[in-house]
Tab-separated table of C-alpha atoms and ligand atoms in Angstrom:
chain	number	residue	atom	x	y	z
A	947	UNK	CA	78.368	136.619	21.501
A	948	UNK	CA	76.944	133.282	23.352
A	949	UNK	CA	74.214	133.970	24.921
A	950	UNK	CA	74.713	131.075	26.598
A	951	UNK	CA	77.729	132.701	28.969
A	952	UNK	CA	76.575	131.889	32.836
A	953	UNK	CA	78.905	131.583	36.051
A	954	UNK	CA	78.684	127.625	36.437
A	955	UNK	CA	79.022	125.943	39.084
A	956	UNK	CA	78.309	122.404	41.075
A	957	UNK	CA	77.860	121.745	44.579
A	958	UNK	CA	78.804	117.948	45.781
A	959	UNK	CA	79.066	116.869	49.401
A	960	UNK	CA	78.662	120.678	50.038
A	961	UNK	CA	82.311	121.308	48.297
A	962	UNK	CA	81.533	124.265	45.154
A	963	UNK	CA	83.473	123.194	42.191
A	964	UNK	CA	83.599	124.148	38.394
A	965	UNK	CA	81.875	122.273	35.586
A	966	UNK	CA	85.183	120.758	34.247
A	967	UNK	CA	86.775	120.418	37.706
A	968	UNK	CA	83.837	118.071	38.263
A	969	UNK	CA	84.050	116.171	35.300
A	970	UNK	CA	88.206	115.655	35.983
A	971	UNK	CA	87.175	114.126	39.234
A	972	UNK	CA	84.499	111.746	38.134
A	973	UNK	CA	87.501	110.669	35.423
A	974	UNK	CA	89.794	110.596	38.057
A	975	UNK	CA	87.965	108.187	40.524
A	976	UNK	CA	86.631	105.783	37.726
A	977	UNK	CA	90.406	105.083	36.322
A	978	UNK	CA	92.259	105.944	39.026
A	979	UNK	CA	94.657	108.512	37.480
A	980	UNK	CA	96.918	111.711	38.536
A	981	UNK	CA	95.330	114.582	38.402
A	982	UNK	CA	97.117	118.224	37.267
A	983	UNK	CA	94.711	121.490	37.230
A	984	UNK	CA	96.254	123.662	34.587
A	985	UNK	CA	95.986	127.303	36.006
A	986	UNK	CA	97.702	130.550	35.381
A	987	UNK	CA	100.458	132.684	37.142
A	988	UNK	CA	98.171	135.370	37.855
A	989	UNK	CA	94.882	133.240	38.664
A	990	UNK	CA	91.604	134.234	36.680
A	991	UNK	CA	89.422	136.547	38.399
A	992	UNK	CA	86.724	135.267	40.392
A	993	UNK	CA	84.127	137.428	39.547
A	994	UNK	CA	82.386	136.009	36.684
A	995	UNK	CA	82.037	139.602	34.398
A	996	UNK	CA	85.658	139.893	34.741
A	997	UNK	CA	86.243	136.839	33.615
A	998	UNK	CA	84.574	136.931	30.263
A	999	UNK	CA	85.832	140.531	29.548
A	1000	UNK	CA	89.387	138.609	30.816
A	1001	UNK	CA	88.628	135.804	28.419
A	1002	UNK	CA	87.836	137.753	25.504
A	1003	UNK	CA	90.581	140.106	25.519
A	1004	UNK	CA	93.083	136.991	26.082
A	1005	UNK	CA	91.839	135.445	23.243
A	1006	UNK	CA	91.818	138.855	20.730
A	1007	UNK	CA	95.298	139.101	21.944
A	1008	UNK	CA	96.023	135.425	20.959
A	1009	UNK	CA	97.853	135.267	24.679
A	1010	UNK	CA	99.930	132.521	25.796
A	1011	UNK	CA	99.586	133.068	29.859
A	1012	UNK	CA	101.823	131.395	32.229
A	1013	UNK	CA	101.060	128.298	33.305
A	1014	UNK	CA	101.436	127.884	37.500
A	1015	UNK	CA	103.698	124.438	38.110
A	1016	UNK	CA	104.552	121.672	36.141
A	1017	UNK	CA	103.722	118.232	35.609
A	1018	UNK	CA	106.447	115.618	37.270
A	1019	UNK	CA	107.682	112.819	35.083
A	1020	UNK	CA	105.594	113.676	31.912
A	1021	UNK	CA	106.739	111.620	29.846
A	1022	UNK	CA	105.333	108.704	31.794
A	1023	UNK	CA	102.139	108.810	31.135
A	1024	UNK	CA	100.570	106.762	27.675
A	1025	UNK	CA	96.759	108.162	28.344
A	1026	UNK	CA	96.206	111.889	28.721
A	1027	UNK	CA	92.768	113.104	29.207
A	1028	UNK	CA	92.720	116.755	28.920
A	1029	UNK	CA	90.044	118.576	30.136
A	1030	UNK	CA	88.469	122.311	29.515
A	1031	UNK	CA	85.448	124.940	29.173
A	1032	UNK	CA	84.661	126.050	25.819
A	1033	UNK	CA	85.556	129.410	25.979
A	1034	UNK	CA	83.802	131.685	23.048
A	1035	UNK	CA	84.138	129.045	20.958
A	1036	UNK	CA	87.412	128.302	21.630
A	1037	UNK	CA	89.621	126.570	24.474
A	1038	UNK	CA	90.775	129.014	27.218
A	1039	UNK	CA	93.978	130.173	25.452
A	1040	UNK	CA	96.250	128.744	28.313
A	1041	UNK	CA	95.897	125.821	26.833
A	1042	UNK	CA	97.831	126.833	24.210
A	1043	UNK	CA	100.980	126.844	26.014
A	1044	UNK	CA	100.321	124.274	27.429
A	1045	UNK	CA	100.133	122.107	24.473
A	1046	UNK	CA	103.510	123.690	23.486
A	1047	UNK	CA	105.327	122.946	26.759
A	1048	UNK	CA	104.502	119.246	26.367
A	1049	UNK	CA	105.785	116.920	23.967
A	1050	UNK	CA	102.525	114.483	23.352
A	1051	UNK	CA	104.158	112.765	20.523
A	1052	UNK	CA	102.880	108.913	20.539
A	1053	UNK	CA	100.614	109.447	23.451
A	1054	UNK	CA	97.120	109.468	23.517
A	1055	UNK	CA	95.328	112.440	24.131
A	1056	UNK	CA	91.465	111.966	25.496
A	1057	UNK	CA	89.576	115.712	25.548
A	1058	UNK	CA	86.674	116.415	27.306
A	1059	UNK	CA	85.311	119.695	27.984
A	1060	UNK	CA	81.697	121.862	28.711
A	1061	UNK	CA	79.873	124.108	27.625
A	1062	UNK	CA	76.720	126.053	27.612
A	1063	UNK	CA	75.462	124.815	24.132
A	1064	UNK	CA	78.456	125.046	21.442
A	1065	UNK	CA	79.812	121.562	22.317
A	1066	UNK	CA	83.650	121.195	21.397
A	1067	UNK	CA	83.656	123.639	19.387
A	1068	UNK	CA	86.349	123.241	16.562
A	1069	UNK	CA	88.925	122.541	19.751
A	1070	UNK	CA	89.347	118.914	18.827
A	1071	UNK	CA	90.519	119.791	15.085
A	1072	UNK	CA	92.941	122.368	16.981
A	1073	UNK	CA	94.004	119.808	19.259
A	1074	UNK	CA	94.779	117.771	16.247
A	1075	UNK	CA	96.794	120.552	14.453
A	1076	UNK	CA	99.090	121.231	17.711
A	1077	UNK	CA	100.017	117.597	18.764
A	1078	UNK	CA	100.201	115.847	15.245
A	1079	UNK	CA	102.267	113.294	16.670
A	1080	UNK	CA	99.447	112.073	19.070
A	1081	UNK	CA	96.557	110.387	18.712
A	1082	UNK	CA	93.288	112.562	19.480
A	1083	UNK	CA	90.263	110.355	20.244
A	1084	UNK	CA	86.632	112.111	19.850
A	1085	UNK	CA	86.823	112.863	24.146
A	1086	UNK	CA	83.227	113.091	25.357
A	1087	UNK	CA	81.786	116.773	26.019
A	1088	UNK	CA	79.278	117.974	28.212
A	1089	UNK	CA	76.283	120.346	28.406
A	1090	UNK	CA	76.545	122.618	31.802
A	1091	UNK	CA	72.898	121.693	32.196
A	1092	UNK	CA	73.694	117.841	32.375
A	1093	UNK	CA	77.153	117.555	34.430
B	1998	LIG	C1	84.473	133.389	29.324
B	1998	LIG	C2	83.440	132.372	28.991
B	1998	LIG	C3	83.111	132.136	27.669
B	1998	LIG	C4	82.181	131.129	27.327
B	1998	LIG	N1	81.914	130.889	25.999
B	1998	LIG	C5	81.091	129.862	25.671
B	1998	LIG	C6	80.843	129.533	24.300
B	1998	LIG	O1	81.347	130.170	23.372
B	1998	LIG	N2	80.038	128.470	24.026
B	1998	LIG	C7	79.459	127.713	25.016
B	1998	LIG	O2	78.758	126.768	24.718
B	1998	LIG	N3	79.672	128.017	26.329
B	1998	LIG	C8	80.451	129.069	26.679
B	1998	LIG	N4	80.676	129.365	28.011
B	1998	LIG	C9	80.026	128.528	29.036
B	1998	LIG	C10	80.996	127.501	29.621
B	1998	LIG	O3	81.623	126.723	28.626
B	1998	LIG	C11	80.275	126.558	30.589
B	1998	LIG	O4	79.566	127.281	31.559
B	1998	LIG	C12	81.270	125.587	31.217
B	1998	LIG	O5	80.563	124.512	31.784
B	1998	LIG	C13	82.142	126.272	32.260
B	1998	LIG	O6	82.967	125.329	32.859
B	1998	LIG	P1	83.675	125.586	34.269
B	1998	LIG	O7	82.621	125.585	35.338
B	1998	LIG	O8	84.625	124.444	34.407
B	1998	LIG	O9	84.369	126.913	34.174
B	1998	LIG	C14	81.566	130.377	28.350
B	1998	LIG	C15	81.886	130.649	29.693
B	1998	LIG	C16	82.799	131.632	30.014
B	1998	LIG	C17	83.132	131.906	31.463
């Protein structure tokens, strides 16, 4: 187990977001893109014990949660930057369905995640294995203690 598992969160203008939340807006505003928040169904709990104990049974389970709305006109889109916290090593596993409910084939996929010290992970090698029809650039990933 991590020992590196902390709630984590950043305040700007006095608005609390998430690590990765953060990061998808500073991407957002510097190329100007559409922005989707992939989130489940039944949404995570907001206490932060329950949502490790939530996180690790999900991913002993190998779940594939539902994922709340969809993204309009998909196929549009060339450049996908895809964004996540590593999650015991791992992505959160709702991003496994959601790399199944896509079709990235011939698009370019952009990850970026962070973390509290284990970096990607192996996520971009599993990125790799589940859209082998895209291209998977090296993303950029970020330390907790730097976003
Ligand atoms: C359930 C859970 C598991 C985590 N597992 C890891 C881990 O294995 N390695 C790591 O470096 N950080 C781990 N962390 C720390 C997060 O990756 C880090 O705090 C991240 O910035 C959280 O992003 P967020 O604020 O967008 O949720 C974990 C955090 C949680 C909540």
């Amino acid at each position: 187990m991590p020992d590196n598992v902390d709630d984590s969160t950043v305040v700007i203008n006095g608005e609390t977001l998430g690590n990765t939340q953060y990061m998808a807006y500073v991407i957002q505003e510097t190329v100007s893109t559409d922005i989707f928040r992939i989130e489940p169904e039944t949404p995570y709990p907001t206490d932060h014990d329950e949502l490790v104990d939530l996180a690790s049974e999900e991913q002993s389970d190998n779940a594939r949660p539902a994922i709340k709305d969809t993204i309009e006109n998909f196929d549009t889109y060339e450049n996908i930057f895809v964004g996540y916290p590593n999650w015991w090593g791992d992505m959160p596993m709702i991003l496994y369905p959601f790399f199944d409910e896509y079709d990235f084939s011939g698009k370019t996929i952009i990850p970026f995640n962070t973390h509290g010290g284990s970096g990607f992970s192996g996520t971009i090698s599993t990125i790799k294995e589940l859209e082998p029809n895209a291209e998977v650039l090296d993303g950029k990933s970020i330390s907790r203690n730097d976003i």
